[in-house]
mmCIF file of C-alpha atoms and ligand atoms in Angstrom:
data_model
loop_
_atom_site.group_PDB
_atom_site.id
_atom_site.type_symbol
_atom_site.label_atom_id
_atom_site.label_comp_id
_atom_site.label_asym_id
_atom_site.label_seq_id
_atom_site.Cartn_x
_atom_site.Cartn_y
_atom_site.Cartn_z
ATOM 1 C CA MET A 1 0.038 0.333 -0.017
ATOM 2 C CA ARG A 2 2.764 2.457 1.098
ATOM 3 C CA ARG A 3 4.673 1.739 -2.108
ATOM 4 C CA SER A 4 1.588 2.506 -4.404
ATOM 5 C CA ILE A 5 1.234 5.919 -2.454
ATOM 6 C CA GLY A 6 4.826 6.347 -3.067
ATOM 7 C CA LEU A 7 4.509 5.567 -6.759
ATOM 8 C CA LEU A 8 1.186 7.974 -7.241
ATOM 9 C CA CYS A 9 3.063 10.511 -5.859
ATOM 10 C CA LEU A 10 6.053 10.068 -8.470
ATOM 11 C CA ILE A 11 3.432 9.966 -10.937
ATOM 12 C CA VAL A 12 2.010 13.376 -9.932
ATOM 13 C CA LEU A 13 4.898 14.924 -9.548
ATOM 14 C CA ALA A 14 6.302 14.257 -13.034
ATOM 15 C CA PHE A 15 3.094 15.300 -14.310
ATOM 16 C CA VAL A 16 3.438 18.438 -12.348
ATOM 17 C CA LEU A 17 7.094 19.195 -13.737
ATOM 18 C CA TRP A 18 6.008 18.187 -17.184
ATOM 19 C CA SER A 19 2.942 20.369 -17.602
ATOM 20 C CA SER A 20 4.582 23.386 -16.270
ATOM 21 C CA ALA A 21 7.672 22.908 -18.643
ATOM 22 C CA ALA A 22 4.834 22.653 -21.558
ATOM 23 C CA GLU A 23 3.646 25.916 -20.512
ATOM 24 C CA LYS A 24 6.567 27.620 -20.912
ATOM 25 C CA ILE A 25 8.011 29.096 -24.060
ATOM 26 C CA VAL A 26 10.992 29.471 -26.015
ATOM 27 C CA ILE A 27 11.344 33.142 -27.920
ATOM 28 C CA GLY A 28 13.695 32.874 -30.710
ATOM 29 C CA HIS A 29 15.594 36.478 -30.188
ATOM 30 C CA ARG A 30 16.257 38.317 -33.359
ATOM 31 C CA GLY A 31 15.696 34.634 -34.878
ATOM 32 C CA ALA A 32 18.422 32.278 -33.951
ATOM 33 C CA ALA A 33 21.041 35.245 -33.683
ATOM 34 C CA GLY A 34 23.589 32.670 -32.142
ATOM 35 C CA TYR A 35 23.679 30.969 -35.245
ATOM 36 C CA LEU A 36 22.671 33.528 -38.160
ATOM 37 C CA PRO A 37 23.123 37.305 -38.798
ATOM 38 C CA GLU A 38 20.214 38.812 -36.574
ATOM 39 C CA HIS A 39 16.963 39.747 -38.388
ATOM 40 C CA THR A 40 17.237 37.802 -41.692
ATOM 41 C CA LEU A 41 14.599 35.662 -43.153
ATOM 42 C CA GLU A 42 17.429 32.930 -42.738
ATOM 43 C CA SER A 43 17.678 33.652 -38.941
ATOM 44 C CA TYR A 44 14.132 33.350 -38.337
ATOM 45 C CA ALA A 45 13.514 30.114 -40.499
ATOM 46 C CA PHE A 46 16.599 28.818 -38.529
ATOM 47 C CA ALA A 47 14.894 29.625 -35.117
ATOM 48 C CA TYR A 48 11.636 27.969 -36.487
ATOM 49 C CA ALA A 49 13.405 24.807 -37.402
ATOM 50 C CA LEU A 50 15.274 24.874 -33.956
ATOM 51 C CA GLY A 51 11.761 24.401 -32.360
ATOM 52 C CA ALA A 52 10.858 28.141 -30.855
ATOM 53 C CA ASP A 53 7.407 28.873 -29.931
ATOM 54 C CA TYR A 54 7.702 32.763 -30.817
ATOM 55 C CA ILE A 55 9.954 34.296 -33.265
ATOM 56 C CA GLU A 56 11.130 37.935 -32.373
ATOM 57 C CA PRO A 57 11.453 40.862 -35.065
ATOM 58 C CA ASP A 58 12.565 44.496 -33.811
ATOM 59 C CA LEU A 59 10.825 46.942 -35.998
ATOM 60 C CA VAL A 60 11.989 50.239 -37.121
ATOM 61 C CA MET A 61 10.590 52.417 -40.291
ATOM 62 C CA THR A 62 11.930 53.408 -43.542
ATOM 63 C CA LYS A 63 11.759 56.633 -45.162
ATOM 64 C CA ASP A 64 8.677 55.406 -47.166
ATOM 65 C CA GLY A 65 6.749 54.453 -44.380
ATOM 66 C CA VAL A 66 7.485 50.381 -44.224
ATOM 67 C CA LEU A 67 8.048 48.567 -41.471
ATOM 68 C CA ILE A 68 11.361 46.590 -41.604
ATOM 69 C CA CYS A 69 13.100 43.897 -39.105
ATOM 70 C CA LEU A 70 16.077 45.932 -37.604
ATOM 71 C CA HIS A 71 17.376 46.062 -34.170
ATOM 72 C CA ASP A 72 18.481 49.728 -34.120
ATOM 73 C CA VAL A 73 17.350 53.019 -35.672
ATOM 74 C CA TYR A 74 20.952 53.185 -37.345
ATOM 75 C CA LEU A 75 21.758 50.762 -40.358
ATOM 76 C CA GLU A 76 25.886 50.432 -39.873
ATOM 77 C CA TYR A 77 25.986 47.950 -36.878
ATOM 78 C CA THR A 78 24.462 45.246 -38.775
ATOM 79 C CA THR A 79 24.923 46.281 -42.543
ATOM 80 C CA ASN A 80 27.497 47.381 -45.312
ATOM 81 C CA VAL A 81 25.688 50.758 -45.502
ATOM 82 C CA GLU A 82 29.165 52.440 -44.929
ATOM 83 C CA GLU A 83 30.156 51.097 -48.209
ATOM 84 C CA LEU A 84 27.119 51.253 -50.417
ATOM 85 C CA PHE A 85 26.076 55.195 -49.282
ATOM 86 C CA PRO A 86 29.289 56.635 -48.067
ATOM 87 C CA ASP A 87 27.768 60.335 -48.149
ATOM 88 C CA ARG A 88 24.312 59.557 -46.408
ATOM 89 C CA ARG A 89 25.700 59.508 -42.960
ATOM 90 C CA ARG A 90 24.651 62.214 -40.757
ATOM 91 C CA PRO A 91 26.296 64.734 -38.878
ATOM 92 C CA ASP A 92 26.287 62.356 -35.495
ATOM 93 C CA GLY A 93 27.933 59.617 -37.479
ATOM 94 C CA HIS A 94 25.105 57.162 -37.801
ATOM 95 C CA TRP A 95 23.210 56.095 -41.146
ATOM 96 C CA TYR A 96 19.663 56.044 -40.114
ATOM 97 C CA ALA A 97 17.326 53.579 -41.688
ATOM 98 C CA ILE A 98 14.478 56.222 -41.949
ATOM 99 C CA ASP A 99 16.674 58.385 -44.186
ATOM 100 C CA PHE A 100 16.648 55.523 -46.625
ATOM 101 C CA THR A 101 13.830 54.313 -48.780
ATOM 102 C CA LEU A 102 12.934 50.292 -48.886
ATOM 103 C CA GLU A 103 14.207 49.841 -52.495
ATOM 104 C CA GLU A 104 17.768 51.575 -50.793
ATOM 105 C CA ILE A 105 17.488 49.188 -47.952
ATOM 106 C CA LYS A 106 16.944 46.094 -49.779
ATOM 107 C CA ARG A 107 19.918 46.783 -51.766
ATOM 108 C CA LEU A 108 22.105 46.212 -48.407
ATOM 109 C CA SER A 109 23.609 43.221 -47.131
ATOM 110 C CA VAL A 110 23.463 42.231 -43.681
ATOM 111 C CA HIS A 111 26.085 40.822 -41.671
ATOM 112 C CA GLU A 112 26.611 39.874 -38.047
ATOM 113 C CA ARG A 113 26.371 42.766 -35.745
ATOM 114 C CA CYS A 114 29.795 44.390 -35.267
ATOM 115 C CA ARG A 115 31.664 47.312 -33.632
ATOM 116 C CA ARG A 116 32.430 50.726 -35.488
ATOM 117 C CA ASP A 117 36.043 49.459 -35.825
ATOM 118 C CA GLY A 118 34.417 46.494 -37.961
ATOM 119 C CA ARG A 119 34.918 43.513 -34.826
ATOM 120 C CA PRO A 120 32.057 41.529 -34.618
ATOM 121 C CA TYR A 121 30.467 41.574 -31.143
ATOM 122 C CA PHE A 122 30.569 37.627 -31.022
ATOM 123 C CA PRO A 123 33.472 36.502 -32.700
ATOM 124 C CA ASN A 124 32.873 33.040 -32.910
ATOM 125 C CA ARG A 125 29.425 33.526 -34.919
ATOM 126 C CA PHE A 126 28.614 33.516 -38.120
ATOM 127 C CA PRO A 127 31.397 35.006 -40.297
ATOM 128 C CA VAL A 128 31.351 38.485 -41.470
ATOM 129 C CA GLY A 129 31.432 38.760 -44.913
ATOM 130 C CA LYS A 130 30.219 35.444 -45.883
ATOM 131 C CA SER A 131 26.953 34.676 -47.652
ATOM 132 C CA ARG A 132 24.354 37.390 -48.604
ATOM 133 C CA PHE A 133 21.536 38.327 -46.363
ATOM 134 C CA GLU A 134 18.697 41.166 -46.724
ATOM 135 C CA VAL A 135 16.799 43.445 -44.265
ATOM 136 C CA PRO A 136 13.461 41.792 -44.401
ATOM 137 C CA THR A 137 10.202 43.938 -44.024
ATOM 138 C CA PHE A 138 7.762 42.815 -41.453
ATOM 139 C CA ALA A 139 5.464 41.574 -43.857
ATOM 140 C CA GLU A 140 7.945 39.531 -45.595
ATOM 141 C CA MET A 141 8.959 38.092 -41.766
ATOM 142 C CA ILE A 142 5.032 37.321 -41.052
ATOM 143 C CA GLU A 143 4.732 35.562 -44.357
ATOM 144 C CA LEU A 144 7.626 33.133 -43.709
ATOM 145 C CA ILE A 145 6.406 32.095 -40.239
ATOM 146 C CA GLN A 146 2.859 31.911 -41.621
ATOM 147 C CA GLY A 147 3.811 29.451 -44.806
ATOM 148 C CA LEU A 148 5.984 27.517 -42.407
ATOM 149 C CA ASN A 149 3.064 27.175 -39.782
ATOM 150 C CA ARG A 150 0.984 25.863 -43.176
ATOM 151 C CA SER A 151 3.873 23.814 -44.454
ATOM 152 C CA THR A 152 4.714 22.047 -40.959
ATOM 153 C CA GLY A 153 1.310 22.286 -39.357
ATOM 154 C CA ARG A 154 3.041 23.893 -36.547
ATOM 155 C CA ASP A 155 1.610 27.152 -34.813
ATOM 156 C CA VAL A 156 4.692 29.099 -34.132
ATOM 157 C CA GLY A 157 3.904 32.757 -32.976
ATOM 158 C CA ILE A 158 5.603 36.124 -33.531
ATOM 159 C CA TYR A 159 6.739 38.459 -30.744
ATOM 160 C CA PRO A 160 7.362 42.056 -32.505
ATOM 161 C CA GLU A 161 9.011 44.857 -30.702
ATOM 162 C CA LEU A 162 8.208 48.415 -31.328
ATOM 163 C CA LYS A 163 11.515 50.380 -31.624
ATOM 164 C CA LYS A 164 11.593 53.846 -30.137
ATOM 165 C CA PRO A 165 7.885 54.661 -31.022
ATOM 166 C CA SER A 166 7.985 58.559 -29.400
ATOM 167 C CA TRP A 167 11.271 58.951 -31.557
ATOM 168 C CA HIS A 168 9.555 57.957 -34.788
ATOM 169 C CA MET A 169 6.222 60.095 -33.824
ATOM 170 C CA GLN A 170 8.703 63.192 -33.519
ATOM 171 C CA ARG A 171 9.805 62.650 -37.206
ATOM 172 C CA GLY A 172 6.317 62.336 -38.204
ATOM 173 C CA TYR A 173 5.788 58.347 -38.615
ATOM 174 C CA ASP A 174 3.366 56.738 -36.342
ATOM 175 C CA ILE A 175 4.937 53.236 -36.066
ATOM 176 C CA ALA A 176 2.413 51.847 -33.805
ATOM 177 C CA ALA A 177 -0.415 52.437 -36.257
ATOM 178 C CA ALA A 178 1.538 50.926 -38.904
ATOM 179 C CA LEU A 179 2.054 47.775 -36.841
ATOM 180 C CA MET A 180 -1.546 47.211 -36.279
ATOM 181 C CA ASP A 181 -2.468 47.722 -40.010
ATOM 182 C CA VAL A 182 0.088 45.159 -40.582
ATOM 183 C CA LEU A 183 -1.157 42.856 -38.140
ATOM 184 C CA ASP A 184 -4.858 43.336 -39.163
ATOM 185 C CA ARG A 185 -3.849 42.699 -42.500
ATOM 186 C CA TYR A 186 -2.450 39.363 -41.587
ATOM 187 C CA GLY A 187 -5.157 38.505 -39.267
ATOM 188 C CA TYR A 188 -3.823 38.761 -35.615
ATOM 189 C CA ARG A 189 -6.909 39.712 -34.164
ATOM 190 C CA GLY A 190 -8.245 39.209 -30.697
ATOM 191 C CA PRO A 191 -6.279 37.876 -26.954
ATOM 192 C CA GLY A 192 -5.887 34.175 -28.297
ATOM 193 C CA ALA A 193 -3.880 35.313 -31.327
ATOM 194 C CA LYS A 194 -0.444 33.762 -31.570
ATOM 195 C CA ILE A 195 1.434 36.917 -30.640
ATOM 196 C CA PHE A 196 2.776 39.207 -27.993
ATOM 197 C CA ILE A 197 3.675 42.820 -29.014
ATOM 198 C CA GLN A 198 6.536 44.494 -26.797
ATOM 199 C CA CYS A 199 7.909 47.899 -25.946
ATOM 200 C CA PHE A 200 9.986 49.881 -23.667
ATOM 201 C CA GLU A 201 7.625 52.983 -23.911
ATOM 202 C CA ALA A 202 4.642 52.394 -21.370
ATOM 203 C CA GLU A 203 2.718 54.995 -23.376
ATOM 204 C CA THR A 204 2.706 53.296 -26.509
ATOM 205 C CA LEU A 205 1.203 50.107 -25.138
ATOM 206 C CA VAL A 206 -1.243 52.223 -23.174
ATOM 207 C CA ARG A 207 -2.095 53.668 -26.516
ATOM 208 C CA LEU A 208 -2.405 50.368 -28.356
ATOM 209 C CA ARG A 209 -4.886 49.458 -25.847
ATOM 210 C CA ASP A 210 -6.929 52.565 -25.340
ATOM 211 C CA GLU A 211 -6.433 54.337 -28.889
ATOM 212 C CA PHE A 212 -6.490 51.292 -31.193
ATOM 213 C CA HIS A 213 -8.539 49.062 -28.783
ATOM 214 C CA THR A 214 -6.349 46.172 -29.254
ATOM 215 C CA GLU A 215 -7.197 42.908 -27.431
ATOM 216 C CA LEU A 216 -3.598 41.577 -28.433
ATOM 217 C CA PRO A 217 -1.522 40.499 -25.491
ATOM 218 C CA LEU A 218 0.873 43.374 -24.645
ATOM 219 C CA ILE A 219 4.108 43.194 -23.010
ATOM 220 C CA GLN A 220 5.923 45.830 -21.072
ATOM 221 C CA LEU A 221 9.801 45.448 -21.271
ATOM 222 C CA VAL A 222 11.572 46.512 -18.092
ATOM 223 C CA SER A 223 15.270 47.723 -18.712
ATOM 224 C CA ALA A 224 17.752 47.313 -15.809
ATOM 225 C CA SER A 225 18.523 51.189 -16.412
ATOM 226 C CA PRO A 226 17.593 53.183 -13.427
ATOM 227 C CA THR A 227 15.258 55.180 -15.258
ATOM 228 C CA TYR A 228 12.987 52.183 -15.241
ATOM 229 C CA TRP A 229 13.328 51.949 -11.207
ATOM 230 C CA ARG A 230 9.239 52.053 -10.435
ATOM 231 C CA MET A 231 8.922 49.115 -12.971
ATOM 232 C CA TRP A 232 11.204 46.843 -10.593
ATOM 233 C CA THR A 233 8.708 47.314 -7.893
ATOM 234 C CA ARG A 234 5.194 45.771 -6.621
ATOM 235 C CA GLU A 235 3.614 49.332 -7.262
ATOM 236 C CA GLY A 236 5.037 49.632 -10.757
ATOM 237 C CA LEU A 237 3.881 46.125 -11.859
ATOM 238 C CA ALA A 238 0.598 46.862 -10.612
ATOM 239 C CA ASP A 239 0.592 49.890 -13.162
ATOM 240 C CA ILE A 240 1.986 47.513 -15.582
ATOM 241 C CA ALA A 241 -0.908 45.205 -14.924
ATOM 242 C CA SER A 242 -3.668 47.797 -15.840
ATOM 243 C CA TYR A 243 -2.697 47.826 -19.467
ATOM 244 C CA ALA A 244 -0.457 44.855 -20.176
ATOM 245 C CA ASP A 245 -0.496 40.821 -20.147
ATOM 246 C CA GLY A 246 3.064 40.594 -19.123
ATOM 247 C CA ILE A 247 6.690 41.768 -18.641
ATOM 248 C CA GLY A 248 9.765 41.288 -20.493
ATOM 249 C CA PRO A 249 12.298 42.237 -18.105
ATOM 250 C CA ASN A 250 16.056 42.303 -18.356
ATOM 251 C CA LYS A 251 17.234 38.829 -16.492
ATOM 252 C CA SER A 252 19.369 40.798 -14.021
ATOM 253 C CA ILE A 253 16.319 42.474 -12.320
ATOM 254 C CA ILE A 254 15.360 38.781 -11.455
ATOM 255 C CA GLU A 255 18.575 37.831 -10.124
ATOM 256 C CA LYS A 256 18.538 40.572 -7.918
ATOM 257 C CA ASN A 257 15.302 39.821 -6.568
ATOM 258 C CA PRO A 258 13.887 36.573 -7.711
ATOM 259 C CA GLU A 259 10.520 37.393 -5.843
ATOM 260 C CA TYR A 260 9.988 39.705 -8.625
ATOM 261 C CA VAL A 261 8.563 36.658 -10.626
ATOM 262 C CA ALA A 262 5.923 36.088 -7.790
ATOM 263 C CA TRP A 263 4.912 39.518 -7.447
ATOM 264 C CA ALA A 264 4.297 39.626 -11.695
ATOM 265 C CA HIS A 265 2.321 36.052 -11.112
ATOM 266 C CA ALA A 266 0.125 37.607 -8.352
ATOM 267 C CA LEU A 267 -0.994 40.510 -10.701
ATOM 268 C CA GLY A 268 -1.732 37.864 -13.538
ATOM 269 C CA LEU A 269 1.395 38.926 -15.667
ATOM 270 C CA VAL A 270 3.415 36.680 -17.381
ATOM 271 C CA VAL A 271 7.246 37.041 -17.358
ATOM 272 C CA HIS A 272 9.252 36.686 -20.368
ATOM 273 C CA PRO A 273 12.782 37.669 -19.516
ATOM 274 C CA TYR A 274 15.968 38.627 -21.935
ATOM 275 C CA THR A 275 18.701 37.909 -23.169
ATOM 276 C CA PHE A 276 19.881 34.454 -22.876
ATOM 277 C CA ARG A 277 23.256 33.730 -24.430
ATOM 278 C CA ALA A 278 25.690 30.721 -24.457
ATOM 279 C CA ASP A 279 28.555 33.243 -25.492
ATOM 280 C CA SER A 280 27.956 35.933 -22.771
ATOM 281 C CA LEU A 281 27.306 34.024 -19.915
ATOM 282 C CA PRO A 282 27.155 35.556 -16.512
ATOM 283 C CA ARG A 283 29.968 34.397 -14.379
ATOM 284 C CA LYS A 284 28.222 32.564 -11.735
ATOM 285 C CA TYR A 285 26.861 29.946 -14.546
ATOM 286 C CA GLY A 286 28.719 27.240 -16.074
ATOM 287 C CA SER A 287 26.295 27.039 -18.994
ATOM 288 C CA LEU A 288 23.446 28.352 -20.952
ATOM 289 C CA GLU A 289 21.539 25.030 -19.469
ATOM 290 C CA GLU A 290 22.567 25.856 -16.160
ATOM 291 C CA GLU A 291 21.412 29.428 -16.486
ATOM 292 C CA LEU A 292 18.017 28.384 -18.244
ATOM 293 C CA GLU A 293 17.455 25.551 -15.519
ATOM 294 C CA THR A 294 17.737 28.314 -12.849
ATOM 295 C CA PHE A 295 15.264 30.741 -14.879
ATOM 296 C CA PHE A 296 12.479 28.331 -15.725
ATOM 297 C CA PHE A 297 12.528 26.121 -12.567
ATOM 298 C CA THR A 298 14.009 28.110 -9.620
ATOM 299 C CA TYR A 299 12.759 31.682 -10.536
ATOM 300 C CA ASP A 300 9.789 29.841 -12.497
ATOM 301 C CA VAL A 301 9.736 32.505 -15.501
ATOM 302 C CA ASP A 302 6.965 31.753 -18.379
ATOM 303 C CA GLY A 303 9.419 32.266 -21.121
ATOM 304 C CA VAL A 304 12.890 33.261 -22.337
ATOM 305 C CA PHE A 305 14.221 35.465 -25.465
ATOM 306 C CA THR A 306 17.332 33.439 -26.217
ATOM 307 C CA ASP A 307 19.583 33.655 -29.323
ATOM 308 C CA PHE A 308 20.081 29.719 -28.840
ATOM 309 C CA PRO A 309 16.471 28.273 -29.041
ATOM 310 C CA ASP A 310 17.656 24.812 -29.579
ATOM 311 C CA ILE A 311 19.143 24.838 -26.046
ATOM 312 C CA ALA A 312 16.141 26.187 -24.275
ATOM 313 C CA VAL A 313 13.868 23.903 -26.299
ATOM 314 C CA ARG A 314 15.821 20.912 -25.366
ATOM 315 C CA LEU A 315 15.675 21.592 -21.682
ATOM 316 C CA LEU A 316 12.163 22.012 -22.015
ATOM 317 C CA ARG A 317 12.183 18.570 -23.713
ATOM 318 C CA ARG A 318 10.149 19.594 -26.482
ATOM 319 C CA THR A 319 12.585 18.158 -29.520
ATOM 320 C CA GLU A 320 10.229 17.653 -32.034
ATOM 321 C CA VAL A 321 10.601 20.370 -34.935
ATOM 322 C CA VAL A 322 8.126 19.140 -37.357
ATOM 323 C CA PRO A 323 5.423 16.876 -35.992
HETATM 324 O O1 G3P B 401 13.046 42.516 -26.771
HETATM 325 C C1 G3P B 401 13.523 41.937 -25.699
HETATM 326 C C2 G3P B 401 15.108 42.134 -25.932
HETATM 327 O O2 G3P B 401 15.115 42.067 -27.236
HETATM 328 C C3 G3P B 401 15.252 43.667 -25.330
HETATM 329 O O3 G3P B 401 16.368 44.037 -25.676
HETATM 330 O O4 G3P B 401 18.120 45.443 -27.044
HETATM 331 O O5 G3P B 401 17.626 43.317 -27.788
HETATM 332 O O6 G3P B 401 15.633 44.470 -28.152
HETATM 333 P P1 G3P B 401 17.055 44.094 -27.284
HETATM 334 CA CA1 CA B 402 14.218 43.091 -29.028
#
């Protein structure tokens, strides 16, 4: 009798662990940026094939008002813009995406992220100057993911981030309105849609709810920079819960205060920290697996942004890529 009770407890425990792992999500950060240049269709497709649940495009606008997938409002860190358009640099030393039409941007070649002196940030990643990659539009990214969903039978989501909405607005571009327009065109509607919209600017998320009346899931990104200090508190999280469905905090905020996750959960917010990288590990961890295991199962986060989606997927034991 005692033995069968013990066995039953073990089965229940195994089920609880399995079901909590099954609900957690892996977000392909800038695609699978650990393996291919960030924000390219190749990187997104690879993240998809590695089993990510959601794929992340960062979004900025071109001169002719098209949403493109790019991390910075500048072009020089990840493309050969300096080579092709040497005279289009602004006095501050940057080449701005917003100064270029889509046709011009499509002539650029994307490479691994480099410093201004040309050295790659991550020297062991995809070699600079090899192969040819384009800057994709947001619409092209969605068509890729929706196409793969159709051909594989999976249901992978998208996790777009609006970059610097107020900066765009000051220059006459309503990037939030453009996002809503594209999403509506591609059928992302209602709270159950396979999407999270993320932004660092709270006013933009509030605007999406109140002005655009969107029911799509919204994620407030929380920086580790001191200007975000209120969002690190319980009171700040309560403010966020009034307009968003979750938070995307810098992972260091959770390391400093692991209770932060429970505070967010108590308010009904999901927690998706960023960014987990095998080649930029905090000193206290021996491997990315160890770091991810701590965040998933000790800190109990609901998902992670990672440049190495395969490692997180393996950890959650969801190994099937095409069912
Ligand atoms: O969006 C989550 C994370 O990507 C935020 O940081 O700078 O990589 O966009 P960043
Ligand atoms: Ca991002």
